[in-house]
Coordinates of C-alpha atoms and ligand atoms in Angstrom, one line a residue:
X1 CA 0.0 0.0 0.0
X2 CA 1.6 3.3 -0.8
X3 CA 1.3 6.1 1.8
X4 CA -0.1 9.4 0.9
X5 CA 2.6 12.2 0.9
X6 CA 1.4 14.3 4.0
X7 CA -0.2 17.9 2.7
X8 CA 2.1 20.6 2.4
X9 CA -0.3 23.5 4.1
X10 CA -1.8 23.8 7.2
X11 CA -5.4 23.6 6.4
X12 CA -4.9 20.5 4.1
X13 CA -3.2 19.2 7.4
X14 CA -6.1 20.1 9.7
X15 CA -8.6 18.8 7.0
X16 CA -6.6 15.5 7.2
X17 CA -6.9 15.1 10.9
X18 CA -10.6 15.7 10.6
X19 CA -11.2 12.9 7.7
X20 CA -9.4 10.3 9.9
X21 CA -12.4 8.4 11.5
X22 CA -10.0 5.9 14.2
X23 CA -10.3 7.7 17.5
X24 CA -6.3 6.7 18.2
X25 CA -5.2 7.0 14.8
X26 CA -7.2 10.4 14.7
X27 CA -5.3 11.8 17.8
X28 CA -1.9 10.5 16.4
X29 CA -2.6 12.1 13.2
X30 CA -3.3 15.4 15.5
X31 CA 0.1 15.4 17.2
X32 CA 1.9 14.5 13.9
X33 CA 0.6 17.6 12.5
X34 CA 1.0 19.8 15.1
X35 CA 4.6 18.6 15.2
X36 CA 5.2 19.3 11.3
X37 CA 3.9 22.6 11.6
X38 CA 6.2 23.7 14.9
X39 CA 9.5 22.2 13.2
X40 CA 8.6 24.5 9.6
X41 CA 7.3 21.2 7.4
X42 CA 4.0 22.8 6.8
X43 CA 4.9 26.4 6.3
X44 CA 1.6 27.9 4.8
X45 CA -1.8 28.3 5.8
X46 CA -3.7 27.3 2.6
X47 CA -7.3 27.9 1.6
X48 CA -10.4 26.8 4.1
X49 CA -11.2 22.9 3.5
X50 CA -13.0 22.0 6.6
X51 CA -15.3 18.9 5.7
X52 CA -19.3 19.0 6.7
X53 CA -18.6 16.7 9.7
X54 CA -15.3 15.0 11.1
X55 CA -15.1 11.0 10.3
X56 CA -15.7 9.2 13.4
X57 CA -14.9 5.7 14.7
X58 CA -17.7 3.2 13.9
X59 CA -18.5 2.9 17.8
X60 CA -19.0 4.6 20.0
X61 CA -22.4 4.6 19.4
X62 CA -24.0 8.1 19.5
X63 CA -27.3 8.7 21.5
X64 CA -29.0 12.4 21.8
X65 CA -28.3 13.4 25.4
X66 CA -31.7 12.6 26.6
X67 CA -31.2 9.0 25.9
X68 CA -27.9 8.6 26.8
X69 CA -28.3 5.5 30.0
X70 CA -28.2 7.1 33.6
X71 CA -25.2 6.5 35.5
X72 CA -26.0 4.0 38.1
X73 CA -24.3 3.8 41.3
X74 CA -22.3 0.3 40.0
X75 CA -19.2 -0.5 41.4
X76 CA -16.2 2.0 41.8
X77 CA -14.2 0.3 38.4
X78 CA -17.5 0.9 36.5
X79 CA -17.9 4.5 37.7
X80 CA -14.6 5.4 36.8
X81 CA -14.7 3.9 33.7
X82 CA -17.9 5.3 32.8
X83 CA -16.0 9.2 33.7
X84 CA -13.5 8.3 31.9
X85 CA -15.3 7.2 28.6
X86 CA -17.6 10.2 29.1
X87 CA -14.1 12.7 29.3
X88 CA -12.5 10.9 26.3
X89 CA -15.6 11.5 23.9
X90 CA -15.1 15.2 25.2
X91 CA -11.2 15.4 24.0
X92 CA -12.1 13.3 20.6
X93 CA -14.5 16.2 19.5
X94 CA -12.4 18.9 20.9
X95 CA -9.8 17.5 18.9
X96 CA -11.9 18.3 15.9
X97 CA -12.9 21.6 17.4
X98 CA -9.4 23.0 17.2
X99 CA -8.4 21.5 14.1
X100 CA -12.2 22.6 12.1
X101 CA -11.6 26.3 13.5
X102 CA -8.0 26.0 11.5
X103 CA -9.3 24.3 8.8
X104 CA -12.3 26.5 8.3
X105 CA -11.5 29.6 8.8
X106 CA -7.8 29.3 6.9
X107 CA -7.1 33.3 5.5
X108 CA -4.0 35.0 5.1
X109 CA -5.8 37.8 7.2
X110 CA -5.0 36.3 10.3
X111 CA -1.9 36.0 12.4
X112 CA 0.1 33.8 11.9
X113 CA 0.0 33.4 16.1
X114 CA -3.7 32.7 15.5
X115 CA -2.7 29.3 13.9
X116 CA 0.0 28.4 16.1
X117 CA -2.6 28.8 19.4
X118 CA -5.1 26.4 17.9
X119 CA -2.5 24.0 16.2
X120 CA -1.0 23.5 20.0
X121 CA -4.7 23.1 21.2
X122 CA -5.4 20.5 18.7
X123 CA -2.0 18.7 20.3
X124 CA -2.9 18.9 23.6
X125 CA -6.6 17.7 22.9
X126 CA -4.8 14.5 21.4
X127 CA -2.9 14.2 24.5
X128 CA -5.7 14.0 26.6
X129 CA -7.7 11.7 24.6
X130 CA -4.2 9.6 24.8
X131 CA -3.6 10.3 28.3
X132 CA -7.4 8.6 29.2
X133 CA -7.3 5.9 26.5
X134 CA -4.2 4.5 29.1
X135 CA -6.2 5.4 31.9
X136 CA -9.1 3.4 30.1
X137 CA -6.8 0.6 29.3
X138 CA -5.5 0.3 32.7
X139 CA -9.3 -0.5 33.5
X140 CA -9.9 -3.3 31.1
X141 CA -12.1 -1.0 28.9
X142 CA -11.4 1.2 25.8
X143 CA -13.2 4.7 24.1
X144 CA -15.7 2.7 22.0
X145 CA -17.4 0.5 24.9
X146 CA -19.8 2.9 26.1
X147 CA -22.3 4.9 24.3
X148 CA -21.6 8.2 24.3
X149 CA -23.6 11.5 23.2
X150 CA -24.0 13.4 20.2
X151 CA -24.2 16.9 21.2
X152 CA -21.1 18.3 21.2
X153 CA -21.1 18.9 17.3
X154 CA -23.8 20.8 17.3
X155 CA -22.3 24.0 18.6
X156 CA -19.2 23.5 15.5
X157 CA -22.3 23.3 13.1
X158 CA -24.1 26.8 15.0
X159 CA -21.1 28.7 14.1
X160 CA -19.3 27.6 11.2
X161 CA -20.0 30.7 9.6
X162 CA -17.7 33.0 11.7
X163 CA -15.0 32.6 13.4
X164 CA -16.0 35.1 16.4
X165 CA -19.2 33.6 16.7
X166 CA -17.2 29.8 17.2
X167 CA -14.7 31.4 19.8
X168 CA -17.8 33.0 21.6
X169 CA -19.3 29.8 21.8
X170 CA -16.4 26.8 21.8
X171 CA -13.7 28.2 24.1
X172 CA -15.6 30.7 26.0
X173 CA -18.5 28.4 27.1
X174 CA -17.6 25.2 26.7
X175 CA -13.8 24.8 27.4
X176 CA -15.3 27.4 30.3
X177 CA -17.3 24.9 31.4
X178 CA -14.9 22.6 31.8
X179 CA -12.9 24.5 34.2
X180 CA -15.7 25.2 36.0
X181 CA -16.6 20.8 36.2
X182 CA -12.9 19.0 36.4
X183 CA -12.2 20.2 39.9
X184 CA -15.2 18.0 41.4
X185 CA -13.6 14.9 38.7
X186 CA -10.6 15.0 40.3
X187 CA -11.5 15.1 43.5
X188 CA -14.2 12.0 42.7
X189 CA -11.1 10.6 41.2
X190 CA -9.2 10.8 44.5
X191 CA -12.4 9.8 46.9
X192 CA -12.3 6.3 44.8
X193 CA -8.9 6.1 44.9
X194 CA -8.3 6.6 41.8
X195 CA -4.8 8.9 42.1
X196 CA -3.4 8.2 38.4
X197 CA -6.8 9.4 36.8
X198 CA -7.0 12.1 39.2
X199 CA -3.6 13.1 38.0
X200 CA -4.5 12.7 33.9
X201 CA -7.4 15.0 34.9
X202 CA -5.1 17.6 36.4
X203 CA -3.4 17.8 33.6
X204 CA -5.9 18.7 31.6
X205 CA -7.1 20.7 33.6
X206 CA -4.1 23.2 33.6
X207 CA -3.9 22.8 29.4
X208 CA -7.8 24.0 29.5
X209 CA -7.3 27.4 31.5
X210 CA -4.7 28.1 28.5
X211 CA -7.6 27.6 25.7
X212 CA -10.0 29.7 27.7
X213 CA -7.2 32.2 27.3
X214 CA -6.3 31.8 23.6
X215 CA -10.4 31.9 23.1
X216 CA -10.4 35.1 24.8
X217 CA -7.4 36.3 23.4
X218 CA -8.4 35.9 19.7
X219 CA -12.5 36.9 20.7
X220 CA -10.9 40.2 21.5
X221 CA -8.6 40.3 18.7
X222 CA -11.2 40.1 16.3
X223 CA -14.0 41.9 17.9
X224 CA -10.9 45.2 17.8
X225 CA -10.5 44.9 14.0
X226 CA -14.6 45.0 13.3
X227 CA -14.6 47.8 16.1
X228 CA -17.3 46.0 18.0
X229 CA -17.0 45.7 22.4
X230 CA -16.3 42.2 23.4
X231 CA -18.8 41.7 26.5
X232 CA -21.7 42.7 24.8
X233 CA -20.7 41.1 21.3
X234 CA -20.0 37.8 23.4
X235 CA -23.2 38.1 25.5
X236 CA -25.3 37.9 22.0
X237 CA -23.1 35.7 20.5
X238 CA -24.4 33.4 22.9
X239 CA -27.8 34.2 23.6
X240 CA -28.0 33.3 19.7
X241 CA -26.0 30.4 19.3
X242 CA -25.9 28.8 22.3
X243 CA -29.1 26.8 23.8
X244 CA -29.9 27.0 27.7
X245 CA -28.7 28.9 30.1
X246 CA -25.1 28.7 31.1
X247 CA -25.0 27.2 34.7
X248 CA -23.2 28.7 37.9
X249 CA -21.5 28.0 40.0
X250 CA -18.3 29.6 38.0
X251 CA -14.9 28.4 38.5
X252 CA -14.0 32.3 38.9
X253 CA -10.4 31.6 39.9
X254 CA -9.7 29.7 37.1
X255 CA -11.7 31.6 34.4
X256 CA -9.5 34.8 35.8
X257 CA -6.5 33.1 35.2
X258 CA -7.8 32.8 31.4
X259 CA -8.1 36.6 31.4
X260 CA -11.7 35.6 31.2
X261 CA -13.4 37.8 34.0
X262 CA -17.0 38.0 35.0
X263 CA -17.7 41.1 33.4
X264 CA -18.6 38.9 30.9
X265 CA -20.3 35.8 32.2
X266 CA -21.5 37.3 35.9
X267 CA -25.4 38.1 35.6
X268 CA -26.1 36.4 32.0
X269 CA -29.4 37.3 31.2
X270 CA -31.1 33.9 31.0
X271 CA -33.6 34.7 28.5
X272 CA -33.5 37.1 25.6
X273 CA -36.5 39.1 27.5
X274 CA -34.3 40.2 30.7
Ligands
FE2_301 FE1 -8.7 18.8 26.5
FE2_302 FE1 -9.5 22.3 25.4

């Protein structure tokens, strides 16, 4: 079988990692190209050639959040397992999060530090997913054994027209999110004496407070150039794109130490008619 010669610009790379469906193969291809790029083998940013949808492994098998099985209380291994699928299926798509927002919006019109910030995203997503496929192995399970749910596309597919609109929405809520979440993981982690997955988790959760920042940092990047004021921009960004109510309580510490203050997320209005 002959190997295809990797692609010679960034977005060709990123479009790559999306169109590879194995989950392990997918965050191999992830740090391979993340690697090229940082040692000068790609050297330009090509032309947008995101796909519709990233190719995904055949299982796990994807269930709308509603009908996703509740967690029963089941023994400790099966709890931790069950996290740890359920964190995994979060670093697979944010894998593709990093590498569609590179892929899709590829223009010579931004900086070139732009690239580089979501290009060492994509790598450390690929760690993580890597770091809790060992943690999953350890178990006697693998990514793939559990169902898992189909949601987290969704908010790619919202804002795939504009790049401030996906920064609003994937960084600055979601990754947000996480930081607000992990700290109650890793201390379940530690309660089931768990202390390697606890440890995978803290490691992730340090990489996430530096995407909250790059989101942040490139939201207020672009909302400069179009002139517009990032709090209020952000604030309909999401009331537009984003469904339900973002939920307190707020990891403030760690939000603040993304640069992401509460100016922006304190006092949401929940509804459009507040
Ligand atoms: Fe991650
Ligand atoms: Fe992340």
């Amino acid at each position: 079988m002959s190997v295809p010669s990797p692609p010679t610009d960034l977005a060709a790379a990123a479009a790559s990692v999306l169109g590879t469906a194995d989950a392990r193969a997918k965050a191999e291809a992830s740090r391979a190209a993340a690697a090229r790029w940082r040692g000068g083998d790609i050297a330009t940013i090509g032309a947008p050639a995101a796909p519709e949808r990233p190719a995904r492994p055949p299982r796990p098998e994807l269930k709308a959040p509603r009908e996703m099985p509740k967690r029963r209380a089941a023994g400790t291994k099966e709890t931790r397992v069950a996290l740890l699928h359920a964190v995994a299926h979060i670093e697979l798509n944010a894998i593709d999060l990093a590498w569609d927002i590179v892929a899709r919006f590829a223009s010579p019109e931004l900086p070139r530090e732009f690239f580089d910030d979501w290009v060492r995203v994509g790598d450390d997503e690929a760690r993580h997913f890597l770091l809790l496929a060992g943690r999953l192995a350890a178990l006697g399970a693998a990514y793939g054994d559990l169902p898992a749910h189909d949601g987290l596309w969704q908010a790619a597919h919202e804002t795939r027209h504009d790049p401030l609109a996906r920064l609003a929405i994937v960084p600055l809520v979601l990754e947000a999110r996480g930081l607000d979440v992990t700290p109650a993981m890793i201390a379940r982690f530690e309660r089931l004496g768990d202390d390697e997955s606890a440890a995978v988790l803290r490691v992730i959760y340090a990489d996430e407070i530096g995407h909250v920042a790059a989101g942040r940092r490139w939201f207020e990047w672009l909302c400069a150039r179009r002139g517009a004021a990032p709090v209020e921009t952000w604030r309909a960004l999401v009331r537009t794109h984003f469904k339900g109510a973002l939920k307190p309580p707020f990891n403030d510490d760690a939000r603040a130490k993304a640069g992401f203050s509460g100016q922006y997320y304190a006092a949401l209005p929940r509804t459009s008619t507040d």
